[in-house]
PDB file of C-alpha atoms in Angstrom:
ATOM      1  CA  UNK A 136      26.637  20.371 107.497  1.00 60.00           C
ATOM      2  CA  UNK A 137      27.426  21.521 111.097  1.00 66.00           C
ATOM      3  CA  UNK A 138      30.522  23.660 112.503  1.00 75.00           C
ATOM      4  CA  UNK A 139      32.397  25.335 110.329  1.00 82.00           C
ATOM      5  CA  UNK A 140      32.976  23.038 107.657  1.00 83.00           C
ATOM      6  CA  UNK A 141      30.917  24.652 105.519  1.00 84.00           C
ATOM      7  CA  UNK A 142      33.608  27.195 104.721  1.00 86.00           C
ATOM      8  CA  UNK A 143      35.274  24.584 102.313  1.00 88.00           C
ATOM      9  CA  UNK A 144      32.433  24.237 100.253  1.00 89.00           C
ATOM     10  CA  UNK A 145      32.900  25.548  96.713  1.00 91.00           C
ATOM     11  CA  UNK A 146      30.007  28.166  97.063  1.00 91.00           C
ATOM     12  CA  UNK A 147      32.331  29.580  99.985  1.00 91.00           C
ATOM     13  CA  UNK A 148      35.743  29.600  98.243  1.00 94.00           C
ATOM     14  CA  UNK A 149      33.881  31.547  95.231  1.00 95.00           C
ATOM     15  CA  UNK A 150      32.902  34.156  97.790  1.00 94.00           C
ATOM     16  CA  UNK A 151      36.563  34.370  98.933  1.00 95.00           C
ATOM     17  CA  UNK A 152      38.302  34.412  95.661  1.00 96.00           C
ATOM     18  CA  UNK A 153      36.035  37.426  94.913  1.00 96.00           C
ATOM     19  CA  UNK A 154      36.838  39.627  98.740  1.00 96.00           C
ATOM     20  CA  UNK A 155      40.544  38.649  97.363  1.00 97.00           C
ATOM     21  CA  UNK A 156      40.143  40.072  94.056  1.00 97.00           C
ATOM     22  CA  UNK A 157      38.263  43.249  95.297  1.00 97.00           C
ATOM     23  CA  UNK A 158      40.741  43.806  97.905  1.00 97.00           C
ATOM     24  CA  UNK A 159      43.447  43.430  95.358  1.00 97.00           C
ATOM     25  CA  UNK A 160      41.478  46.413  93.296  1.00 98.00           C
ATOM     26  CA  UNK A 161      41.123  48.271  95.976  1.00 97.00           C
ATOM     27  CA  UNK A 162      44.734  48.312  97.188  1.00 97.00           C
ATOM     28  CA  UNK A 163      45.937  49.150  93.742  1.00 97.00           C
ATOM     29  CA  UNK A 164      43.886  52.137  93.265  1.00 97.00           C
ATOM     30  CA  UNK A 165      45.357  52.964  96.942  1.00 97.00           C
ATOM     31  CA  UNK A 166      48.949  52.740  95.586  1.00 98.00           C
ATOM     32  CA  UNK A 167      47.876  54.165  92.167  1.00 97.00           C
ATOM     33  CA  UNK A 168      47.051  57.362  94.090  1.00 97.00           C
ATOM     34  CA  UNK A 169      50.190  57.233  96.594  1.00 97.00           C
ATOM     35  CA  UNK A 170      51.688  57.113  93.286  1.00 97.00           C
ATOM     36  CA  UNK A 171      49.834  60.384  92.022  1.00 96.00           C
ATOM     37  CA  UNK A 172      50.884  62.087  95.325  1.00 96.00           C
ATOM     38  CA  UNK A 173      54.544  61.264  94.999  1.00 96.00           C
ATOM     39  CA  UNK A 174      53.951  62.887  91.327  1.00 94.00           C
ATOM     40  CA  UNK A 175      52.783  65.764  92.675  1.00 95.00           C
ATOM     41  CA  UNK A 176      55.353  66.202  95.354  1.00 95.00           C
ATOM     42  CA  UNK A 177      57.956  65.800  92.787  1.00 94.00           C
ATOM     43  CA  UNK A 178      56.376  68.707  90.787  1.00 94.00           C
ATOM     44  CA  UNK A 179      55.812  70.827  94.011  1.00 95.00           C
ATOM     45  CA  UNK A 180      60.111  69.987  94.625  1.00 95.00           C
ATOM     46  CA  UNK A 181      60.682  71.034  91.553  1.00 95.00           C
ATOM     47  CA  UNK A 182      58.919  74.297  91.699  1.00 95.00           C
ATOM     48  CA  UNK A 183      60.058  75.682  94.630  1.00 95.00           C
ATOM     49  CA  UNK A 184      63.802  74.594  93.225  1.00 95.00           C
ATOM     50  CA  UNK A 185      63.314  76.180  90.068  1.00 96.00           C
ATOM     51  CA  UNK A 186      60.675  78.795  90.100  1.00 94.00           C
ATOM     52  CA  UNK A 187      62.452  81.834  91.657  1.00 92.00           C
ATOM     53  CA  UNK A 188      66.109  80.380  90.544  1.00 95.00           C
ATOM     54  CA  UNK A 189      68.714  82.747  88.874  1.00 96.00           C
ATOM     55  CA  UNK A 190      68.123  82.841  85.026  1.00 96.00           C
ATOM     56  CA  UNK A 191      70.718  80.973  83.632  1.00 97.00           C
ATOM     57  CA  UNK A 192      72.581  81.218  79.576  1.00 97.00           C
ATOM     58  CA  UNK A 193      69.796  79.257  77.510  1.00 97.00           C
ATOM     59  CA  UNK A 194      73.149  77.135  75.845  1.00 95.00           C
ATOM     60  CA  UNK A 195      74.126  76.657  79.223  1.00 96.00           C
ATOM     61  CA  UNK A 196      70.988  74.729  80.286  1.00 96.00           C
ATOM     62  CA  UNK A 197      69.861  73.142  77.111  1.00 96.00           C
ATOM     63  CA  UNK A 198      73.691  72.348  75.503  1.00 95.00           C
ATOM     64  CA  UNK A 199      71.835  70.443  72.711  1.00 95.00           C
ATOM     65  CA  UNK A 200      68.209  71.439  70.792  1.00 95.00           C
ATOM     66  CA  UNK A 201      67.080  68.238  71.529  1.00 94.00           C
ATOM     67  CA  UNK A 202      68.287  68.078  75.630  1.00 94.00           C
ATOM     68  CA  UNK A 203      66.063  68.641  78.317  1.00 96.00           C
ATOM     69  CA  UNK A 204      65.511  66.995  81.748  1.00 95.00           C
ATOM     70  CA  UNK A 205      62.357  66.760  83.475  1.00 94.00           C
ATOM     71  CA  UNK A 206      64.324  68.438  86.265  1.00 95.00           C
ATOM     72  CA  UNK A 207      64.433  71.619  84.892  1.00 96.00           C
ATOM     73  CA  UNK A 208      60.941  72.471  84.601  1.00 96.00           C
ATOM     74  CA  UNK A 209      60.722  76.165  85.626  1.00 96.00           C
ATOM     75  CA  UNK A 210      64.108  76.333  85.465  1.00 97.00           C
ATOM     76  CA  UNK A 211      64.401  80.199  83.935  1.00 97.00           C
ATOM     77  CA  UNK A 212      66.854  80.702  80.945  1.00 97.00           C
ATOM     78  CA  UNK A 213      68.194  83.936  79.370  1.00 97.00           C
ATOM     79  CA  UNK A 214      68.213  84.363  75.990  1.00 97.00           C
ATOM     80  CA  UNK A 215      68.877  87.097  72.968  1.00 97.00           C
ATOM     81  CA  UNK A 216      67.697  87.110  69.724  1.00 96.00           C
ATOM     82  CA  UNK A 217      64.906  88.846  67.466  1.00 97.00           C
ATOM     83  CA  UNK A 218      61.151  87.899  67.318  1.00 96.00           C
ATOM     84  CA  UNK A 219      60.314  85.934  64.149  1.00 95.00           C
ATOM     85  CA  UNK A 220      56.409  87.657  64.617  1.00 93.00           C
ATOM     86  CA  UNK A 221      55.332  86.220  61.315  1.00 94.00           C
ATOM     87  CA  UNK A 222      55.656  82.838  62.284  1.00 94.00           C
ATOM     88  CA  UNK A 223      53.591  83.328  65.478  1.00 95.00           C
ATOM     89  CA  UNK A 224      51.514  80.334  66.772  1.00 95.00           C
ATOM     90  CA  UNK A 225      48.023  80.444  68.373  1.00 94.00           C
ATOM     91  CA  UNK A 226      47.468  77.258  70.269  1.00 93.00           C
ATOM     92  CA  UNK A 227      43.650  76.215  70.425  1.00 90.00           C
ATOM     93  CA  UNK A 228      41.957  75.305  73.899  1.00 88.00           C
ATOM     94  CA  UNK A 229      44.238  76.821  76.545  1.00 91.00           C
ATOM     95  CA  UNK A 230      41.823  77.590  79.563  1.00 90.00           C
ATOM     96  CA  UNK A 231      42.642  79.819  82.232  1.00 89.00           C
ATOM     97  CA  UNK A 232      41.125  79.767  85.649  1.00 86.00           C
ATOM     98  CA  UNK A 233      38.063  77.804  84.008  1.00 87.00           C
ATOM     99  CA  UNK A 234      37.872  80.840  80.955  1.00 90.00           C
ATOM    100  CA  UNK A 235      38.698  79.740  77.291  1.00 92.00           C
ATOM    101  CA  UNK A 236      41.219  81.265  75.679  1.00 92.00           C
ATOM    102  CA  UNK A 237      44.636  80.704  73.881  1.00 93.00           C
ATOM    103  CA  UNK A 238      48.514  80.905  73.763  1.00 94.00           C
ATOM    104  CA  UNK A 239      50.960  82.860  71.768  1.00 95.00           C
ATOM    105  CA  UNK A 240      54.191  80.996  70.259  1.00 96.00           C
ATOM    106  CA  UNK A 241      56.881  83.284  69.062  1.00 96.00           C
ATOM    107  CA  UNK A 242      59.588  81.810  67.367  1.00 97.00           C
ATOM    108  CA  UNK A 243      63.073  83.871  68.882  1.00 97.00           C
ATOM    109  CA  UNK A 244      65.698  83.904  66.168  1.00 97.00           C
ATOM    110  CA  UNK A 245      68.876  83.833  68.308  1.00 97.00           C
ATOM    111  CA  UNK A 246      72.887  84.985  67.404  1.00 94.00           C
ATOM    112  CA  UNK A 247      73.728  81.370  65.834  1.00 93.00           C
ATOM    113  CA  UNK A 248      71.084  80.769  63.745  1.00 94.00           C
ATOM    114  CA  UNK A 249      68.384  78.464  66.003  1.00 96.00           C
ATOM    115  CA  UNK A 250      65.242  79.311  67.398  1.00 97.00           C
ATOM    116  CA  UNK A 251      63.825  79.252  70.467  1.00 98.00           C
ATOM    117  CA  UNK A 252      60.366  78.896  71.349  1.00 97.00           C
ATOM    118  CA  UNK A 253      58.867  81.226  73.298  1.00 97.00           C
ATOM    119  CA  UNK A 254      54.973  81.537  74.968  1.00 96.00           C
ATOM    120  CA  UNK A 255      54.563  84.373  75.482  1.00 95.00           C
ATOM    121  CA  UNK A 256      51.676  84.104  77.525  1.00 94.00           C
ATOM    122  CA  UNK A 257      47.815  83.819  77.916  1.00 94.00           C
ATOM    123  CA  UNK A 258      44.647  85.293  75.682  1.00 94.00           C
ATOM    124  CA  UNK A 259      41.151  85.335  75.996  1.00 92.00           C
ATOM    125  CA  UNK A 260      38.178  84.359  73.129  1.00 89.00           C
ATOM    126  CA  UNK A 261      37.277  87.350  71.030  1.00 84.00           C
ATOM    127  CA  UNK A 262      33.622  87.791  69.721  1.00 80.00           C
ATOM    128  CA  UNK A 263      34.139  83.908  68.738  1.00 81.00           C
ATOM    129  CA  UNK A 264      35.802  80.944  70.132  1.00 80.00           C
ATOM    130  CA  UNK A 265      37.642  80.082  66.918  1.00 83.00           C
ATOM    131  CA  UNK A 266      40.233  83.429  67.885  1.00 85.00           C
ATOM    132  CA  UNK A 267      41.339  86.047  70.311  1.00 88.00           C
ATOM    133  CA  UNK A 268      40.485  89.520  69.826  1.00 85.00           C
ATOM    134  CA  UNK A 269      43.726  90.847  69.283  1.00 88.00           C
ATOM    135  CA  UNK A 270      47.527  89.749  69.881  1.00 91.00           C
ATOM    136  CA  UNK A 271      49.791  92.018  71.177  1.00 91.00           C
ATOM    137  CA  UNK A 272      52.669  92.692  69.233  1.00 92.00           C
ATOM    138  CA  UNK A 273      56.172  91.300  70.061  1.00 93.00           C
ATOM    139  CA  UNK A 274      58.453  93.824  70.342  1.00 93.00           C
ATOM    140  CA  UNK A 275      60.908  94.391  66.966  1.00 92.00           C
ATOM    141  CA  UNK A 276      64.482  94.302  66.954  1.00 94.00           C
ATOM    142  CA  UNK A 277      66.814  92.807  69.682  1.00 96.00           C
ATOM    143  CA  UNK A 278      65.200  91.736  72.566  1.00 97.00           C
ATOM    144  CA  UNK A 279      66.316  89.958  75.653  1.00 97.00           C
ATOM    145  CA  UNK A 280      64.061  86.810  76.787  1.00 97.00           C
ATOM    146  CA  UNK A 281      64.080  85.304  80.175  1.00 97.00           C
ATOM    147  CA  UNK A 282      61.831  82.395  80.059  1.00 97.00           C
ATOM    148  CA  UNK A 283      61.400  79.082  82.457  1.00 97.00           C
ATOM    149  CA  UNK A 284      61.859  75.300  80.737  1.00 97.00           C
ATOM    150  CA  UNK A 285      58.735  73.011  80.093  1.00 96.00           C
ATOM    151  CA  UNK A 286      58.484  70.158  78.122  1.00 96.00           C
ATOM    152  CA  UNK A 287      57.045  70.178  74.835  1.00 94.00           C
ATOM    153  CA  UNK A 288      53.706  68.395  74.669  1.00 92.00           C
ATOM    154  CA  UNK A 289      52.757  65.404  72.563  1.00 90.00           C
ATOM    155  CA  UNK A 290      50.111  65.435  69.581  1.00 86.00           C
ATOM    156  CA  UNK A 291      46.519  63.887  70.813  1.00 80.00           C
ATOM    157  CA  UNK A 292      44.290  62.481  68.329  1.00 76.00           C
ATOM    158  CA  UNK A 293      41.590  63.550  67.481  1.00 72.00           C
ATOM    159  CA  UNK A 294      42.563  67.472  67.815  1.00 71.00           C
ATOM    160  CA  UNK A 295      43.209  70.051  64.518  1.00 68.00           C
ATOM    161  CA  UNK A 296      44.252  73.608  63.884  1.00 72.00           C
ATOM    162  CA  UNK A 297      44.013  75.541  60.974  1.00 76.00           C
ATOM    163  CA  UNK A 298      46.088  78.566  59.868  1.00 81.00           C
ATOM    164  CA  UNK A 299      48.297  80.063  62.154  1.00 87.00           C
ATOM    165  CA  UNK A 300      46.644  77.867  64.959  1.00 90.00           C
ATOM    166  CA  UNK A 301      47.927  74.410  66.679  1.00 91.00           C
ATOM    167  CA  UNK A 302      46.004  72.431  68.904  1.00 89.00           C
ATOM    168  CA  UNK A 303      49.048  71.432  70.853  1.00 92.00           C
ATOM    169  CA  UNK A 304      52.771  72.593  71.473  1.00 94.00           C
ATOM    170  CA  UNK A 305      53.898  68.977  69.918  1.00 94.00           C
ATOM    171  CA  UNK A 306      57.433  71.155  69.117  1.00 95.00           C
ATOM    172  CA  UNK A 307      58.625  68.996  66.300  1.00 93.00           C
ATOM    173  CA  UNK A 308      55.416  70.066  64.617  1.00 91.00           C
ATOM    174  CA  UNK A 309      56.205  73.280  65.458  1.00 93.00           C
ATOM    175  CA  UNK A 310      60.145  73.137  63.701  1.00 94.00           C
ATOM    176  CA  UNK A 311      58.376  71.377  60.642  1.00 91.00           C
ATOM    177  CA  UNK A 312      56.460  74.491  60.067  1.00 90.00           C
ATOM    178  CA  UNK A 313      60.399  76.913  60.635  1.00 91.00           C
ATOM    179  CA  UNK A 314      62.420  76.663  58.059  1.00 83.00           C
ATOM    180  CA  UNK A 315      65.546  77.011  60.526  1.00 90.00           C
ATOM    181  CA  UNK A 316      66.991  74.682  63.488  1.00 95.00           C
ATOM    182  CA  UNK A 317      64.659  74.514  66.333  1.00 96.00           C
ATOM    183  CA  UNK A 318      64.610  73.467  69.880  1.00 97.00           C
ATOM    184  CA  UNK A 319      62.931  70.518  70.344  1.00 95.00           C
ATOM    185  CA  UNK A 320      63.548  69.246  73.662  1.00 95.00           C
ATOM    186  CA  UNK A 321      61.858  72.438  75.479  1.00 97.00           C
ATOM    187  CA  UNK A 322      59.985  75.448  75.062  1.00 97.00           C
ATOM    188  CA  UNK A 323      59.911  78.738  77.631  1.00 97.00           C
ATOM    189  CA  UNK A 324      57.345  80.428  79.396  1.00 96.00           C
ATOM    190  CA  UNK A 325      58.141  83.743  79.146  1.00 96.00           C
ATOM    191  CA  UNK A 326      58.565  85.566  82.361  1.00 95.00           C
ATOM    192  CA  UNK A 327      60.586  88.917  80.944  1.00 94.00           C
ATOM    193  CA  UNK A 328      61.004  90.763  77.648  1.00 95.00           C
ATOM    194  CA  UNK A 329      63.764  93.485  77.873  1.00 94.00           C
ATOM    195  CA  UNK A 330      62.670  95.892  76.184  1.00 94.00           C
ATOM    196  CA  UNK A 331      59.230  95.547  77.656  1.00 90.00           C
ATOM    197  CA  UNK A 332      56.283  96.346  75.134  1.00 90.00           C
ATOM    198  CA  UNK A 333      53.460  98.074  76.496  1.00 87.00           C
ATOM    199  CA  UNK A 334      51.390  95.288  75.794  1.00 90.00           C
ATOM    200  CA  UNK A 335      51.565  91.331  76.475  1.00 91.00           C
ATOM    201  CA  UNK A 336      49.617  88.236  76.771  1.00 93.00           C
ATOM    202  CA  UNK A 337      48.933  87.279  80.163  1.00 92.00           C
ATOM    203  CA  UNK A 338      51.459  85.904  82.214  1.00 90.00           C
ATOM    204  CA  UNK A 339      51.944  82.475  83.565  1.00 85.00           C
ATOM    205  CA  UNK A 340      51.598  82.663  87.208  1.00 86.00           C
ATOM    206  CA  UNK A 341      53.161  80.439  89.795  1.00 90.00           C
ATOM    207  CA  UNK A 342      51.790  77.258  90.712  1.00 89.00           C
ATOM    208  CA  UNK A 343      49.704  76.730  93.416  1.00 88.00           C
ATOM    209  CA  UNK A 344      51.384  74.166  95.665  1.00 89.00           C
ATOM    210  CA  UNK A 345      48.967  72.097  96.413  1.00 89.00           C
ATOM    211  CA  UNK A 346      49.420  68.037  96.755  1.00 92.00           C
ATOM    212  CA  UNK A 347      45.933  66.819  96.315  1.00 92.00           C
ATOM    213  CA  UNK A 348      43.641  64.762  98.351  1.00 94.00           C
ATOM    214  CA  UNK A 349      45.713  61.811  96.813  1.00 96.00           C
ATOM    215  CA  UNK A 350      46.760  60.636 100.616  1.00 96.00           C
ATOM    216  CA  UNK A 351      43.301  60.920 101.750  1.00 96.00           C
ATOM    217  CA  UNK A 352      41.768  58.733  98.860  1.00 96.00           C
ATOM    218  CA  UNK A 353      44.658  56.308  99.165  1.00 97.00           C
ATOM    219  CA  UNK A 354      43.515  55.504 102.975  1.00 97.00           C
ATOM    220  CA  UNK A 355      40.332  55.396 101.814  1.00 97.00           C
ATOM    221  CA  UNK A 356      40.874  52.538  99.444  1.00 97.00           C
ATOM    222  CA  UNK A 357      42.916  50.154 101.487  1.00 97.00           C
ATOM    223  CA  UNK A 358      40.316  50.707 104.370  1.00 97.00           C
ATOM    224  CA  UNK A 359      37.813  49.447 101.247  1.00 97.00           C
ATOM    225  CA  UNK A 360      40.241  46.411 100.560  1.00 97.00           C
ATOM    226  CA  UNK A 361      40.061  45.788 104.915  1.00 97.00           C
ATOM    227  CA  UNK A 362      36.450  46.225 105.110  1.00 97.00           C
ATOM    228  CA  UNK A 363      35.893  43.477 102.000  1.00 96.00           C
ATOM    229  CA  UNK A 364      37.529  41.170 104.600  1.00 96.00           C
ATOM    230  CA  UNK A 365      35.337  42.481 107.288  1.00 96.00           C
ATOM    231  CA  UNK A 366      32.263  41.536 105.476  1.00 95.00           C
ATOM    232  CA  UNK A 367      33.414  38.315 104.562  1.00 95.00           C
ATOM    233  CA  UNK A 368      33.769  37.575 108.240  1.00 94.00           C
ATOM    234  CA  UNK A 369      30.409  38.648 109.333  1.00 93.00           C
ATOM    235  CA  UNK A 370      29.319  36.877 106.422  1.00 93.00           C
ATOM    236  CA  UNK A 371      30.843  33.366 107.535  1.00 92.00           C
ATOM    237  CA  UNK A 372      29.660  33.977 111.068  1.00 89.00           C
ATOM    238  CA  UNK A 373      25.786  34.304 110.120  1.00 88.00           C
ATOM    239  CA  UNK A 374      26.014  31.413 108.317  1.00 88.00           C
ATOM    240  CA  UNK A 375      27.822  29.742 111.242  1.00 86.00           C
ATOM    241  CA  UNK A 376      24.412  30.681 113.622  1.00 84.00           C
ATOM    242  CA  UNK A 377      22.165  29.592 110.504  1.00 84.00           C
ATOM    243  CA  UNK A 378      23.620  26.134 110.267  1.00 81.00           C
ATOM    244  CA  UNK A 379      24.082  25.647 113.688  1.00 82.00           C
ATOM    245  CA  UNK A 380      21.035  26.549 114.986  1.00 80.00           C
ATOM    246  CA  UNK A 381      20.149  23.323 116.592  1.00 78.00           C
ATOM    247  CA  UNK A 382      23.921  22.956 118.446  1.00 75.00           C
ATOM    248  CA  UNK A 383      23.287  23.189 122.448  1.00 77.00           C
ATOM    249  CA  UNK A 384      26.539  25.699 122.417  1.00 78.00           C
ATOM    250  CA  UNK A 385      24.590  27.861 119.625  1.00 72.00           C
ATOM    251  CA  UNK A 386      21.708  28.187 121.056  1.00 76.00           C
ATOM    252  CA  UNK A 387      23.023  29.233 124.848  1.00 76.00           C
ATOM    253  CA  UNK A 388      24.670  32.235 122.810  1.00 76.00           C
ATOM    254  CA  UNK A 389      21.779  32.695 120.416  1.00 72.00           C
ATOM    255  CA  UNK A 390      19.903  33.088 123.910  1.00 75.00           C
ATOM    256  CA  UNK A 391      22.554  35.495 125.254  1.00 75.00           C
ATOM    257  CA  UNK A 392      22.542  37.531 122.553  1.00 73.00           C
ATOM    258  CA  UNK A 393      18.493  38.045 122.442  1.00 74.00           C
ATOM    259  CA  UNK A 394      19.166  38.933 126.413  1.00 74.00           C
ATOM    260  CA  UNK A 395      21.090  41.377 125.605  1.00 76.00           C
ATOM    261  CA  UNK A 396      19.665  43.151 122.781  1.00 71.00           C
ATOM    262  CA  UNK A 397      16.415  43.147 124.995  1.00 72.00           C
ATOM    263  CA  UNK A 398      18.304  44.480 127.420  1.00 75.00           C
ATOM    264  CA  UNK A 399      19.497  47.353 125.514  1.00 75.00           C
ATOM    265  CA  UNK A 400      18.413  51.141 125.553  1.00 76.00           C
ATOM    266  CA  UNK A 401      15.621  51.499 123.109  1.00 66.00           C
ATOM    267  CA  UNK A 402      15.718  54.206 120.715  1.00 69.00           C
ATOM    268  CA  UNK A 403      12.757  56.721 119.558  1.00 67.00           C
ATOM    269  CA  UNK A 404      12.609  55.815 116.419  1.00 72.00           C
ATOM    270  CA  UNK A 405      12.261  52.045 117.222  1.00 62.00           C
ATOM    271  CA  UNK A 406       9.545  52.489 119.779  1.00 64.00           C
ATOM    272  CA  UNK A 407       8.029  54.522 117.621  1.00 66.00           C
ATOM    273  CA  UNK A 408       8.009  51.497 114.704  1.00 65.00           C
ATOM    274  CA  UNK A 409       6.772  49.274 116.860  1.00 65.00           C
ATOM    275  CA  UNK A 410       3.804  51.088 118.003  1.00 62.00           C
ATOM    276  CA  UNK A 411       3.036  52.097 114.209  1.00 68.00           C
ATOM    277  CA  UNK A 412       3.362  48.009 113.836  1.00 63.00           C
ATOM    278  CA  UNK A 413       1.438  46.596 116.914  1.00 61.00           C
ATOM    279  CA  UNK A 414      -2.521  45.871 116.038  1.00 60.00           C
ATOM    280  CA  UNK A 415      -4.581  48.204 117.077  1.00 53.00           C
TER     281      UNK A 415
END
């Protein structure tokens, strides 16, 4: 089978319907991680929107328990109310710049009868894993919060607590366990207490903003889903030469070719292979 009708054969579709079907893997990952990028732009928007804003009345960014818009992460909200410290949460499994450690809920009783939940921040493992060492105490009495918005997080199988402990701030869990109306739609990172104890978890810092190398992997994919096509070329040209080998045409540029890979610049290592190879 001369020329290049050997490309309809059903051995050379099959070769083709698999460089399509890579290529169309490849070019989804590529938009899966433009996707992730535009994610993490969003966040990085929403940060630098929110982050430093001007606290704001808790009712007047959360109307409703339940309301809460993905928009006002790190929005900060200002609150008053009194520590409910003996229905404080430890949640299980919170690392911290690579350390293991937990987080302290505090439930904040405020003027009309809800609560708010409040981290309060970051703790390290004690002598064991299973606790921290110590929790500072909230501070008693009235207290002014200022805290920024995050979304509560959902229940994953598979993870328990025990005791005062949670293994994640799922924060309908978290009213089940309150025997008073609870916000449900967001918890706060605390960023103030006012009065200020002497001691307090560790704070929740700023995020880094930082995009990822979600661009850089995205180029790399769809330059996998060209080169696919690439290869399939080079493939279908070899073959061409193979099958052809006898064509008057071929064999001028088979001839051409060998003329000119004779003629070019010889590398070390090569001359160095063939003088290993040549019989002594």
């Amino acid at each position: 089978m001369t020329g290049w009708r050997f490309t309809f054969t059903r051995r050379w579709a099959g070769y083709l319907a698999v460089t399509i079907l890579f290529a169309a893997v490849c070019a989804g990952l590529g938009l899966w991680q433009i996707a992730r990028r535009d994610q993490a732009l969003a966040e990085i928007r929403r940060v630098e929107a929110n982050y430093g804003a001007t606290p704001v009345p808790l009712k007047e960014a959360l109307p409703t328990r339940g309301s809460f818009s993905e928009s006002q992460k790190w929005l900060p909200v200002e609150m008053t109310g009194t520590y409910l410290s003996e229905d404080e949460l430890i949640v299980r499994n919170r690392p911290l710049n690579i350390n293991p450690g937990f987080e302290v809920l505090t439930p904040l009783l405020l003027a009309d009868g809800s609560v708010f939940i409040v981290d309060r921040g970051w703790l390290p493992t004690g002598e064991t894993s299973e606790a921290p060492a110590s929790v500072p105490n909230a501070p008693a009495g009235q207290v002014t919060v200022v805290a920024r918005l995050k979304a509560g997080e959902p229940s994953l199988a598979g993870r328990s607590a025990r005791g005062n402990q949670i293994a994640t701030i799922n924060l309908t869990e978290v009213a089940a366990r309150l025997d008073a109306p609870t916000y449900t739609g967001a918890y706060g990172l605390m960023a103030s207490e006012d009065p200020a104890p002497a001691d307090r978890p560790v704070a929740v810092t700023r995020p880094v903003k930082d995009e990822g190398p979600h661009l850089s992997y995205a180029f790399q994919w769809f330059v996998f889903a060209l080169m696919g096509f690439v290869g399939l070329g080079w493939a279908i040209r070899q073959e061409f030469r193979s099958v052809n080998i006898d064509d008057p045409t071929e064999r001028v540029r088979a001839a051409a070719r060998a003329r000119r890979a004779a003629a070019r610049p010889r590398s070390d290592s090569e001359i160095e292979d063939d003088l290993i190879d040549s019989p002594r």
